[in-house]
Every structure is written in structure tokens, then in C-alpha cells.
Amino acid sequence: MGQDLEKVLVTEDEIKTRLAEMGAQIDADYAGRDLLIVGVLKGAVMVMADLARALHSPVSMDWMAVSSYGAGTTSSGVVRILKDLETDIQGRDVLVVEDVIDSGLTLSWLVGNLKSRGPRSVEICTMIRKPLAFEVDLEVRYVGFDLPNEFIVGYGLDYAEKYRNLPFIGTLAPHVYEK
Ligand code: IMP
Ligand code: MG
């Protein structure tokens, strides 16, 4: 895949180090609680797998898949649930795990939806946050890295369903988009 990449923004080592820090923080914040981490498919698969193993408490794991209606690459904030939780979250502490927050529209809808189910708490953890996310009313408790407004791939993030399996995060060379 090397020839398809332009630059590496976050290395595999940097991801690993940051996840250990975030895991320690989450362990401390939820000490003595019964945490449910919820991964948003498909992008959050890598961060869920690695974050879960960075935690030292026995969390439960569940998954949601949502699709946002909207033209092309811009998300509209109108969301459809493709796969719902298997867990009843009433009274539970829920941590939503995301790969990236760009406009934040999908996630702000999702958090509203989860809160309507009567959980004890809903917080957000994302590996990457982009600058647009500051414009939406969304409190993000755990952030791996703040990156500039560029299209990125790797570590779960795709371009046309490819490059999710890169172990680092980077940008694609222009020729990839021109194919
Ligand atoms: P939102 O704009 O925060 O609602 O992001 C919606 C979705 O767009 C994310 O969950 C990702 O699947 C996708 N997305 C946003 N930015 C990128 C990117 O730079 N690379 C790949 N996917 C992205
Ligand atoms: Mg996502």
C-alpha cells in the first residue's frame, strides 16, 4: 500500500502509547463501575480492539452500525440504525468509541439516541478529532489526537472501503483519488 500513501500523520507507536494513556485514564474514571464500551462500526473496530486490551477492568463490549444520509462525503446528521445494541443500557455507564469525529453530526445524533434509553452516563472516546467537531455541541471526554482538516485513512478509517487495515494513520497520494 506504500505507493498509495502521501504522509504518515500518526505512527503505530504513537497510537499504542496514546491508547495506554487513555486506557489508564478510563480505568481510573470508571473504577468500581460496570462499563459498557460501544464501538461504532466499521471504523471503530481497531480502536475498540486495542483500547479494550489497554483497559485493566472487565468491560462489556457491544456494537452499533449507523448510516448517515447525505450527499457524497458530507454527513447530514440524519441517521439510520443499521445494527442496534444487543444490550439494554438502562442504568448503565456507556462509553461510545469512535475512530474519527469530523462534523460530529452522526455522533451527536447517536448520543441523543442512547441518552433517550435511560443510561446512567454516556461519554465519548475518539481516536481522532478534526477541527469541525468544535462547532457542534458535543462533549468529547477522551481524544487520542487532534488532527487538521484533511482526509485520512488507516487504523479503521477507509477510503472507498480500503486502507482500514493500515496500522497507522496517514493521507493518501492524489493519484489514488483520481483512479
Ligand atoms: P462526522 O462528519 O463526524 O459525522 O463523521 C462521519 C463519518 O465520516 C465518520 O464516522 C467516518 O466514517 C467518516 N469520516 C470522516 N472523516 C474521515 C476521514 O478523514 N477519513 C475517513 N473517513 C472519515
Ligand atoms: Mg466512525
GROMACS .gro file of C-alpha atoms and ligand atoms in nm:
model
  203
    1MET     CA    1   0.000   0.000   0.000
    2GLY     CA    2   0.306   0.221   0.040
    3GLN     CA    3   0.285   0.384  -0.301
    4ASP     CA    4  -0.074   0.495  -0.230
    5LEU     CA    5   0.027   0.699   0.075
    6GLU     CA    6   0.131   1.063   0.090
    7LYS     CA    7   0.236   1.100   0.452
    8VAL     CA    8   0.205   0.933   0.790
    9LEU     CA    9   0.035   1.155   1.049
   10VAL     CA   10   0.021   0.919   1.346
   11THR     CA   11   0.257   0.621   1.372
   12GLU     CA   12   0.176   0.278   1.511
   13ASP     CA   13   0.392   0.352   1.817
   14GLU     CA   14   0.220   0.684   1.881
   15ILE     CA   15  -0.120   0.513   1.867
   16LYS     CA   16  -0.005   0.245   2.110
   17THR     CA   17   0.140   0.494   2.358
   18ARG     CA   18  -0.167   0.716   2.346
   19LEU     CA   19  -0.404   0.420   2.392
   20ALA     CA   20  -0.215   0.313   2.705
   21GLU     CA   21  -0.261   0.666   2.846
   22MET     CA   22  -0.629   0.676   2.753
   23GLY     CA   23  -0.683   0.328   2.895
   24ALA     CA   24  -0.529   0.429   3.229
   25GLN     CA   25  -0.750   0.738   3.239
   26ILE     CA   26  -1.065   0.539   3.160
   27ASP     CA   27  -0.974   0.272   3.418
   28ALA     CA   28  -0.936   0.544   3.681
   29ASP     CA   29  -1.252   0.732   3.583
   30TYR     CA   30  -1.471   0.419   3.588
   31ALA     CA   31  -1.310   0.242   3.884
   32GLY     CA   32  -1.571   0.028   4.062
   33ARG     CA   33  -1.828   0.081   3.786
   34ASP     CA   34  -1.961  -0.166   3.530
   35LEU     CA   35  -1.858  -0.005   3.200
   36LEU     CA   36  -2.005  -0.088   2.859
   37ILE     CA   37  -1.794   0.024   2.565
   38VAL     CA   38  -1.985   0.065   2.239
   39GLY     CA   39  -1.797   0.060   1.910
   40VAL     CA   40  -1.941   0.229   1.605
   41LEU     CA   41  -1.892   0.001   1.306
   42LYS     CA   42  -1.695  -0.030   1.098
   43GLY     CA   43  -1.433   0.237   1.165
   44ALA     CA   44  -1.401   0.180   1.538
   45VAL     CA   45  -1.303  -0.188   1.512
   46MET     CA   46  -0.928  -0.123   1.551
   47VAL     CA   47  -0.955   0.129   1.832
   48MET     CA   48  -1.210  -0.090   2.019
   49ALA     CA   49  -0.984  -0.395   1.996
   50ASP     CA   50  -0.675  -0.208   2.114
   51LEU     CA   51  -0.844   0.015   2.371
   52ALA     CA   52  -1.024  -0.282   2.529
   53ARG     CA   53  -0.688  -0.456   2.572
   54ALA     CA   54  -0.537  -0.140   2.723
   55LEU     CA   55  -0.804  -0.144   2.996
   56HIS     CA   56  -0.746  -0.344   3.311
   57SER     CA   57  -1.107  -0.376   3.421
   58PRO     CA   58  -1.351  -0.633   3.275
   59VAL     CA   59  -1.564  -0.412   3.049
   60SER     CA   60  -1.855  -0.533   2.836
   61MET     CA   61  -1.840  -0.465   2.462
   62ASP     CA   62  -2.122  -0.403   2.217
   63TRP     CA   63  -2.153  -0.258   1.868
   64MET     CA   64  -2.371  -0.030   1.665
   65ALA     CA   65  -2.376   0.041   1.295
   66VAL     CA   66  -2.531   0.360   1.167
   67SER     CA   67  -2.552   0.518   0.829
   68SER     CA   68  -2.584   0.886   0.771
   69TYR     CA   69  -2.798   1.005   0.483
   70GLY     CA   70  -2.639   1.281   0.282
   71ALA     CA   71  -2.473   1.376  -0.039
   72GLY     CA   72  -2.134   1.217  -0.104
   73THR     CA   73  -1.878   1.265   0.168
   74THR     CA   74  -2.061   1.527   0.375
   75SER     CA   75  -2.264   1.392   0.662
   76SER     CA   76  -2.612   1.536   0.708
   77GLY     CA   77  -2.682   1.437   1.067
   78VAL     CA   78  -2.984   1.235   0.955
   79VAL     CA   79  -2.904   0.887   1.073
   80ARG     CA   80  -3.043   0.537   1.031
   81ILE     CA   81  -2.955   0.249   1.267
   82LEU     CA   82  -2.827  -0.047   1.063
   83LYS     CA   83  -2.734  -0.257   1.365
   84ASP     CA   84  -2.855  -0.177   1.715
   85LEU     CA   85  -2.709  -0.269   2.054
   86GLU     CA   86  -2.783  -0.612   2.197
   87THR     CA   87  -2.751  -0.462   2.546
   88ASP     CA   88  -3.020  -0.284   2.746
   89ILE     CA   89  -2.832   0.027   2.858
   90GLN     CA   90  -3.083   0.150   3.115
   91GLY     CA   91  -2.884   0.244   3.426
   92ARG     CA   92  -2.552   0.155   3.256
   93ASP     CA   93  -2.234   0.358   3.213
   94VAL     CA   94  -2.178   0.376   2.839
   95LEU     CA   95  -1.863   0.486   2.657
   96VAL     CA   96  -1.906   0.531   2.283
   97VAL     CA   97  -1.583   0.456   2.095
   98GLU     CA   98  -1.523   0.621   1.758
   99ASP     CA   99  -1.245   0.630   1.503
  100VAL     CA  100  -1.290   0.993   1.400
  101ILE     CA  101  -1.512   1.290   1.471
  102ASP     CA  102  -1.533   1.525   1.176
  103SER     CA  103  -1.860   1.723   1.164
  104GLY     CA  104  -1.976   1.535   1.475
  105LEU     CA  105  -2.330   1.522   1.334
  106THR     CA  106  -2.358   1.143   1.328
  107LEU     CA  107  -2.225   1.113   1.679
  108SER     CA  108  -2.439   1.389   1.824
  109TRP     CA  109  -2.746   1.210   1.688
  110LEU     CA  110  -2.620   0.881   1.828
  111VAL     CA  111  -2.554   1.022   2.174
  112GLY     CA  112  -2.904   1.170   2.181
  113ASN     CA  113  -3.048   0.835   2.081
  114LEU     CA  114  -2.852   0.650   2.352
  115LYS     CA  115  -2.942   0.904   2.621
  116SER     CA  116  -3.312   0.850   2.547
  117ARG     CA  117  -3.269   0.488   2.665
  118GLY     CA  118  -3.208   0.590   3.026
  119PRO     CA  119  -2.838   0.509   3.078
  120ARG     CA  120  -2.657   0.627   3.390
  121SER     CA  121  -2.400   0.806   3.175
  122VAL     CA  122  -2.291   0.839   2.812
  123GLU     CA  123  -1.940   0.959   2.729
  124ILE     CA  124  -1.738   0.965   2.408
  125CYS     CA  125  -1.391   0.838   2.325
  126THR     CA  126  -1.242   0.904   1.981
  127MET     CA  127  -0.904   0.824   1.835
  128ILE     CA  128  -0.907   1.129   1.606
  129ARG     CA  129  -1.084   1.462   1.629
  130LYS     CA  130  -1.092   1.712   1.345
  131PRO     CA  131  -1.146   2.090   1.386
  132LEU     CA  132  -1.509   2.094   1.265
  133ALA     CA  133  -1.602   1.889   1.572
  134PHE     CA  134  -1.566   2.202   1.787
  135GLU     CA  135  -1.860   2.362   1.605
  136VAL     CA  136  -2.114   2.106   1.720
  137ASP     CA  137  -2.245   2.085   2.076
  138LEU     CA  138  -2.074   1.762   2.171
  139GLU     CA  139  -1.865   1.695   2.477
  140VAL     CA  140  -1.585   1.451   2.395
  141ARG     CA  141  -1.426   1.311   2.711
  142TYR     CA  142  -1.133   1.118   2.560
  143VAL     CA  143  -0.943   1.223   2.247
  144GLY     CA  144  -0.647   1.039   2.103
  145PHE     CA  145  -0.520   1.303   1.862
  146ASP     CA  146  -0.643   1.636   1.726
  147LEU     CA  147  -0.561   1.649   1.356
  148PRO     CA  148  -0.609   1.919   1.091
  149ASN     CA  149  -0.894   1.908   0.842
  150GLU     CA  150  -0.753   1.655   0.594
  151PHE     CA  151  -0.895   1.328   0.467
  152ILE     CA  152  -0.715   1.046   0.648
  153VAL     CA  153  -0.706   0.668   0.622
  154GLY     CA  154  -0.580   0.378   0.828
  155TYR     CA  155  -0.641   0.229   1.171
  156GLY     CA  156  -1.006   0.165   1.081
  157LEU     CA  157  -1.057   0.467   0.856
  158ASP     CA  158  -1.129   0.394   0.492
  159TYR     CA  159  -1.132   0.547   0.151
  160ALA     CA  160  -1.392   0.356  -0.058
  161GLU     CA  161  -1.373   0.071   0.196
  162LYS     CA  162  -0.997   0.030   0.159
  163TYR     CA  163  -0.694   0.111   0.379
  164ARG     CA  164  -0.876   0.033   0.707
  165ASN     CA  165  -0.607  -0.225   0.777
  166LEU     CA  166  -0.313   0.016   0.779
  167PRO     CA  167  -0.166   0.001   1.131
  168PHE     CA  168  -0.102   0.380   1.129
  169ILE     CA  169  -0.295   0.692   1.019
  170GLY     CA  170  -0.198   0.886   0.709
  171THR     CA  171  -0.309   1.070   0.400
  172LEU     CA  172  -0.343   0.925   0.050
  173ALA     CA  173  -0.147   1.032  -0.254
  174PRO     CA  174  -0.355   1.236  -0.503
  175HIS     CA  175  -0.331   0.962  -0.769
  176VAL     CA  176  -0.549   0.735  -0.553
  177TYR     CA  177  -0.842   0.977  -0.572
  178GLU     CA  178  -0.800   1.016  -0.947
  179LYS     CA  179  -0.848   0.644  -1.016
  180IMP     P1  180  -1.896   1.307   1.104
  180IMP     O1  181  -1.878   1.410   0.996
  180IMP     O2  182  -1.827   1.345   1.233
  180IMP     O3  183  -2.045   1.276   1.124
  180IMP     O4  184  -1.825   1.175   1.052
  180IMP     C1  185  -1.897   1.075   0.988
  180IMP     C2  186  -1.811   0.963   0.938
  180IMP     O5  187  -1.737   1.007   0.826
  180IMP     C3  188  -1.705   0.906   1.033
  180IMP     O6  189  -1.755   0.815   1.126
  180IMP     C4  190  -1.614   0.839   0.933
  180IMP     O7  191  -1.666   0.712   0.899
  180IMP     C5  192  -1.622   0.931   0.814
  180IMP     N1  193  -1.502   1.019   0.807
  180IMP     C6  194  -1.490   1.146   0.850
  180IMP     N2  195  -1.367   1.195   0.825
  180IMP     C7  196  -1.299   1.093   0.766
  180IMP     C8  197  -1.162   1.080   0.716
  180IMP     O8  198  -1.079   1.171   0.719
  180IMP     N3  199  -1.131   0.960   0.661
  180IMP     C9  200  -1.219   0.854   0.654
  180IMP     N4  201  -1.345   0.863   0.699
  180IMP    C10  202  -1.384   0.981   0.755
  181MG      MG  203  -1.699   0.627   1.253
   0.00000   0.00000   0.00000
